[in-house]
mmCIF file with all atom_site columns, C-alpha atoms in Angstrom:
data_model
loop_
_atom_site.group_PDB
_atom_site.id
_atom_site.type_symbol
_atom_site.label_atom_id
_atom_site.label_alt_id
_atom_site.label_comp_id
_atom_site.label_asym_id
_atom_site.label_entity_id
_atom_site.label_seq_id
_atom_site.pdbx_PDB_ins_code
_atom_site.Cartn_x
_atom_site.Cartn_y
_atom_site.Cartn_z
_atom_site.occupancy
_atom_site.B_iso_or_equiv
_atom_site.pdbx_formal_charge
_atom_site.auth_seq_id
_atom_site.auth_comp_id
_atom_site.auth_asym_id
_atom_site.auth_atom_id
_atom_site.pdbx_PDB_model_num
ATOM 1   C CA . SER A 1 1   ? 80.420 24.769 127.424 1.00 0.00 ? 70  SER A CA 1
ATOM 2   C CA . PRO A 1 2   ? 78.264 21.670 127.922 1.00 0.00 ? 71  PRO A CA 1
ATOM 3   C CA . GLY A 1 3   ? 77.565 22.761 131.506 1.00 0.00 ? 72  GLY A CA 1
ATOM 4   C CA . LEU A 1 4   ? 75.601 25.732 130.208 1.00 0.00 ? 73  LEU A CA 1
ATOM 5   C CA . ARG A 1 5   ? 73.305 23.497 128.181 1.00 0.00 ? 74  ARG A CA 1
ATOM 6   C CA . THR A 1 6   ? 72.959 20.799 130.857 1.00 0.00 ? 75  THR A CA 1
ATOM 7   C CA . PRO A 1 7   ? 73.253 22.329 134.309 1.00 0.00 ? 76  PRO A CA 1
ATOM 8   C CA . ARG A 1 8   ? 74.653 20.209 137.142 1.00 0.00 ? 77  ARG A CA 1
ATOM 9   C CA . LEU A 1 9   ? 72.097 21.664 139.542 1.00 0.00 ? 78  LEU A CA 1
ATOM 10  C CA . PRO A 1 10  ? 68.461 22.631 138.906 1.00 0.00 ? 79  PRO A CA 1
ATOM 11  C CA . VAL A 1 11  ? 68.149 26.344 138.103 1.00 0.00 ? 80  VAL A CA 1
ATOM 12  C CA . TRP A 1 12  ? 65.131 28.258 136.864 1.00 0.00 ? 81  TRP A CA 1
ATOM 13  C CA . LEU A 1 13  ? 65.149 31.878 135.735 1.00 0.00 ? 82  LEU A CA 1
ATOM 14  C CA . CYS A 1 14  ? 61.757 33.279 136.658 1.00 0.00 ? 83  CYS A CA 1
ATOM 15  C CA . SER A 1 15  ? 59.682 36.287 135.825 1.00 0.00 ? 84  SER A CA 1
ATOM 16  C CA . VAL A 1 16  ? 57.242 36.634 138.718 1.00 0.00 ? 85  VAL A CA 1
ATOM 17  C CA . SER A 1 17  ? 55.024 39.705 138.973 1.00 0.00 ? 86  SER A CA 1
ATOM 18  C CA . GLY A 1 18  ? 57.125 41.348 136.270 1.00 0.00 ? 87  GLY A CA 1
ATOM 19  C CA . ARG A 1 19  ? 60.409 40.917 138.170 1.00 0.00 ? 88  ARG A CA 1
ATOM 20  C CA . HIS A 1 20  ? 63.252 38.604 137.222 1.00 0.00 ? 89  HIS A CA 1
ATOM 21  C CA . SER A 1 21  ? 64.571 36.191 139.820 1.00 0.00 ? 90  SER A CA 1
ATOM 22  C CA . VAL A 1 22  ? 66.345 32.866 140.268 1.00 0.00 ? 91  VAL A CA 1
ATOM 23  C CA . LEU A 1 23  ? 64.939 29.698 141.810 1.00 0.00 ? 92  LEU A CA 1
ATOM 24  C CA . PHE A 1 24  ? 67.509 26.959 142.323 1.00 0.00 ? 93  PHE A CA 1
ATOM 25  C CA . GLY A 1 25  ? 68.231 23.733 144.145 1.00 0.00 ? 94  GLY A CA 1
ATOM 26  C CA . THR A 1 26  ? 71.413 22.180 145.475 1.00 0.00 ? 95  THR A CA 1
ATOM 27  C CA . ASP A 1 27  ? 70.382 18.541 144.889 1.00 0.00 ? 96  ASP A CA 1
ATOM 28  C CA . SER A 1 28  ? 71.372 17.339 141.416 1.00 0.00 ? 97  SER A CA 1
ATOM 29  C CA . ARG A 1 29  ? 68.968 14.375 141.755 1.00 0.00 ? 98  ARG A CA 1
ATOM 30  C CA . LEU A 1 30  ? 66.101 16.762 140.974 1.00 0.00 ? 99  LEU A CA 1
ATOM 31  C CA . LEU A 1 31  ? 67.344 16.731 137.379 1.00 0.00 ? 100 LEU A CA 1
ATOM 32  C CA . SER A 1 32  ? 67.182 12.968 136.911 1.00 0.00 ? 101 SER A CA 1
ATOM 33  C CA . ASP A 1 33  ? 65.324 11.124 139.682 1.00 0.00 ? 102 ASP A CA 1
ATOM 34  C CA . TRP A 1 34  ? 61.579 11.764 139.953 1.00 0.00 ? 103 TRP A CA 1
ATOM 35  C CA . LYS A 1 35  ? 61.530 10.138 143.413 1.00 0.00 ? 104 LYS A CA 1
ATOM 36  C CA . SER A 1 36  ? 63.584 13.053 144.742 1.00 0.00 ? 105 SER A CA 1
ATOM 37  C CA . GLU A 1 37  ? 60.609 15.310 143.927 1.00 0.00 ? 106 GLU A CA 1
ATOM 38  C CA . ARG A 1 38  ? 58.656 14.108 146.979 1.00 0.00 ? 107 ARG A CA 1
ATOM 39  C CA . ILE A 1 39  ? 60.049 16.635 149.493 1.00 0.00 ? 108 ILE A CA 1
ATOM 40  C CA . PHE A 1 40  ? 62.919 18.873 148.441 1.00 0.00 ? 109 PHE A CA 1
ATOM 41  C CA . HIS A 1 41  ? 64.456 22.258 149.026 1.00 0.00 ? 110 HIS A CA 1
ATOM 42  C CA . LEU A 1 42  ? 64.687 25.212 146.674 1.00 0.00 ? 111 LEU A CA 1
ATOM 43  C CA . TYR A 1 43  ? 66.252 28.607 147.168 1.00 0.00 ? 112 TYR A CA 1
ATOM 44  C CA . PHE A 1 44  ? 64.925 31.871 145.801 1.00 0.00 ? 113 PHE A CA 1
ATOM 45  C CA . TYR A 1 45  ? 66.752 35.098 145.124 1.00 0.00 ? 114 TYR A CA 1
ATOM 46  C CA . SER A 1 46  ? 65.135 38.123 143.516 1.00 0.00 ? 115 SER A CA 1
ATOM 47  C CA . GLY A 1 47  ? 68.014 40.587 143.632 1.00 0.00 ? 116 GLY A CA 1
ATOM 48  C CA . GLN A 1 48  ? 65.595 43.176 144.973 1.00 0.00 ? 117 GLN A CA 1
ATOM 49  C CA . GLN A 1 49  ? 66.839 45.579 147.614 1.00 0.00 ? 118 GLN A CA 1
ATOM 50  C CA . GLU A 1 50  ? 64.206 44.422 150.123 1.00 0.00 ? 119 GLU A CA 1
ATOM 51  C CA . GLN A 1 51  ? 65.489 40.820 150.003 1.00 0.00 ? 120 GLN A CA 1
ATOM 52  C CA . THR A 1 52  ? 68.439 40.646 152.371 1.00 0.00 ? 121 THR A CA 1
ATOM 53  C CA . GLN A 1 53  ? 69.079 36.896 152.100 1.00 0.00 ? 122 GLN A CA 1
ATOM 54  C CA . THR A 1 54  ? 68.199 33.968 149.874 1.00 0.00 ? 123 THR A CA 1
ATOM 55  C CA . ALA A 1 55  ? 64.842 32.445 150.844 1.00 0.00 ? 124 ALA A CA 1
ATOM 56  C CA . HIS A 1 56  ? 64.925 28.740 151.729 1.00 0.00 ? 125 HIS A CA 1
ATOM 57  C CA . LEU A 1 57  ? 61.756 26.969 150.584 1.00 0.00 ? 126 LEU A CA 1
ATOM 58  C CA . THR A 1 58  ? 60.652 23.398 151.286 1.00 0.00 ? 127 THR A CA 1
ATOM 59  C CA . ILE A 1 59  ? 58.471 21.898 148.551 1.00 0.00 ? 128 ILE A CA 1
ATOM 60  C CA . ASP A 1 60  ? 56.199 18.962 149.378 1.00 0.00 ? 129 ASP A CA 1
ATOM 61  C CA . THR A 1 61  ? 54.503 17.441 146.350 1.00 0.00 ? 130 THR A CA 1
ATOM 62  C CA . HIS A 1 62  ? 52.487 14.850 148.295 1.00 0.00 ? 131 HIS A CA 1
ATOM 63  C CA . SER A 1 63  ? 50.994 16.902 151.115 1.00 0.00 ? 132 SER A CA 1
ATOM 64  C CA . HIS A 1 64  ? 47.398 17.409 150.111 1.00 0.00 ? 133 HIS A CA 1
ATOM 65  C CA . HIS A 1 65  ? 46.017 19.655 152.841 1.00 0.00 ? 134 HIS A CA 1
ATOM 66  C CA . TRP A 1 66  ? 45.742 22.267 150.044 1.00 0.00 ? 135 TRP A CA 1
ATOM 67  C CA . GLU A 1 67  ? 42.725 20.364 148.657 1.00 0.00 ? 136 GLU A CA 1
ATOM 68  C CA . GLU A 1 68  ? 40.685 21.275 151.732 1.00 0.00 ? 137 GLU A CA 1
ATOM 69  C CA . ALA A 1 69  ? 41.435 24.951 151.116 1.00 0.00 ? 138 ALA A CA 1
ATOM 70  C CA . GLN A 1 70  ? 39.917 24.689 147.626 1.00 0.00 ? 139 GLN A CA 1
ATOM 71  C CA . ARG A 1 71  ? 36.450 24.523 149.208 1.00 0.00 ? 140 ARG A CA 1
ATOM 72  C CA . GLU A 1 72  ? 36.922 28.039 150.575 1.00 0.00 ? 141 GLU A CA 1
ATOM 73  C CA . ASP A 1 73  ? 35.642 31.111 148.778 1.00 0.00 ? 142 ASP A CA 1
ATOM 74  C CA . PRO A 1 74  ? 38.323 31.898 146.147 1.00 0.00 ? 143 PRO A CA 1
ATOM 75  C CA . SER A 1 75  ? 38.181 35.597 147.049 1.00 0.00 ? 144 SER A CA 1
ATOM 76  C CA . SER A 1 76  ? 38.902 35.003 150.740 1.00 0.00 ? 145 SER A CA 1
ATOM 77  C CA . PRO A 1 77  ? 42.293 36.332 151.889 1.00 0.00 ? 146 PRO A CA 1
ATOM 78  C CA . ARG A 1 78  ? 43.316 32.833 153.032 1.00 0.00 ? 147 ARG A CA 1
ATOM 79  C CA . LYS A 1 79  ? 42.865 31.580 149.459 1.00 0.00 ? 148 LYS A CA 1
ATOM 80  C CA . ARG A 1 80  ? 45.414 33.958 147.934 1.00 0.00 ? 149 ARG A CA 1
ATOM 81  C CA . HIS A 1 81  ? 48.898 32.541 147.510 1.00 0.00 ? 150 HIS A CA 1
ATOM 82  C CA . PRO A 1 82  ? 52.175 34.374 146.859 1.00 0.00 ? 151 PRO A CA 1
ATOM 83  C CA . ALA A 1 83  ? 52.979 34.641 143.140 1.00 0.00 ? 152 ALA A CA 1
ATOM 84  C CA . LEU A 1 84  ? 56.147 32.591 143.595 1.00 0.00 ? 153 LEU A CA 1
ATOM 85  C CA . GLU A 1 85  ? 54.155 29.670 145.022 1.00 0.00 ? 154 GLU A CA 1
ATOM 86  C CA . MET A 1 86  ? 51.825 29.795 142.028 1.00 0.00 ? 155 MET A CA 1
ATOM 87  C CA . ALA A 1 87  ? 54.846 29.759 139.690 1.00 0.00 ? 156 ALA A CA 1
ATOM 88  C CA . ILE A 1 88  ? 56.287 26.723 141.514 1.00 0.00 ? 157 ILE A CA 1
ATOM 89  C CA . ARG A 1 89  ? 52.943 24.952 141.076 1.00 0.00 ? 158 ARG A CA 1
ATOM 90  C CA . THR A 1 90  ? 53.190 25.313 137.304 1.00 0.00 ? 159 THR A CA 1
ATOM 91  C CA . LYS A 1 91  ? 55.884 22.612 137.517 1.00 0.00 ? 160 LYS A CA 1
ATOM 92  C CA . TRP A 1 92  ? 54.660 20.717 140.609 1.00 0.00 ? 161 TRP A CA 1
ATOM 93  C CA . ALA A 1 93  ? 50.871 20.991 140.584 1.00 0.00 ? 162 ALA A CA 1
ATOM 94  C CA . GLY A 1 94  ? 49.326 20.982 144.039 1.00 0.00 ? 163 GLY A CA 1
ATOM 95  C CA . ALA A 1 95  ? 52.627 21.223 145.895 1.00 0.00 ? 164 ALA A CA 1
ATOM 96  C CA . THR A 1 96  ? 52.744 22.916 149.268 1.00 0.00 ? 165 THR A CA 1
ATOM 97  C CA . VAL A 1 97  ? 55.463 25.476 149.833 1.00 0.00 ? 166 VAL A CA 1
ATOM 98  C CA . SER A 1 98  ? 56.934 26.190 153.254 1.00 0.00 ? 167 SER A CA 1
ATOM 99  C CA . TRP A 1 99  ? 58.889 29.433 153.576 1.00 0.00 ? 168 TRP A CA 1
ATOM 100 C CA . ASN A 1 100 ? 60.636 28.110 156.700 1.00 0.00 ? 169 ASN A CA 1
ATOM 101 C CA . GLY A 1 101 ? 60.017 31.162 158.863 1.00 0.00 ? 170 GLY A CA 1
ATOM 102 C CA . THR A 1 102 ? 60.493 33.795 156.166 1.00 0.00 ? 171 THR A CA 1
ATOM 103 C CA . ASP A 1 103 ? 57.456 35.961 155.464 1.00 0.00 ? 172 ASP A CA 1
ATOM 104 C CA . PRO A 1 104 ? 56.372 35.243 151.866 1.00 0.00 ? 173 PRO A CA 1
ATOM 105 C CA . PHE A 1 105 ? 57.434 38.350 149.972 1.00 0.00 ? 174 PHE A CA 1
ATOM 106 C CA . PHE A 1 106 ? 57.098 37.409 146.292 1.00 0.00 ? 175 PHE A CA 1
#
């Protein structure tokens, strides 16, 4: 099926902290229009028992308040980021991730 080779919606299979999970979006423009990568929403599901609902994340690739945090001591607790955020930044370097009220759990 061509849909398996070229998905209609952005989907990433992830291995974060040794666990498999799915990160996906519902906006097909993320696949073809770089301008849609300014502020967008992704959803995360780990399939783990402790996750009771899909996490709704807002990604902002142009908010640069993270640069100020780089001046902090890297070992300070405020400097540590959830593993999922670090994985997201492998595609969108420097992006900020809002968990929209969910406690970061991954």
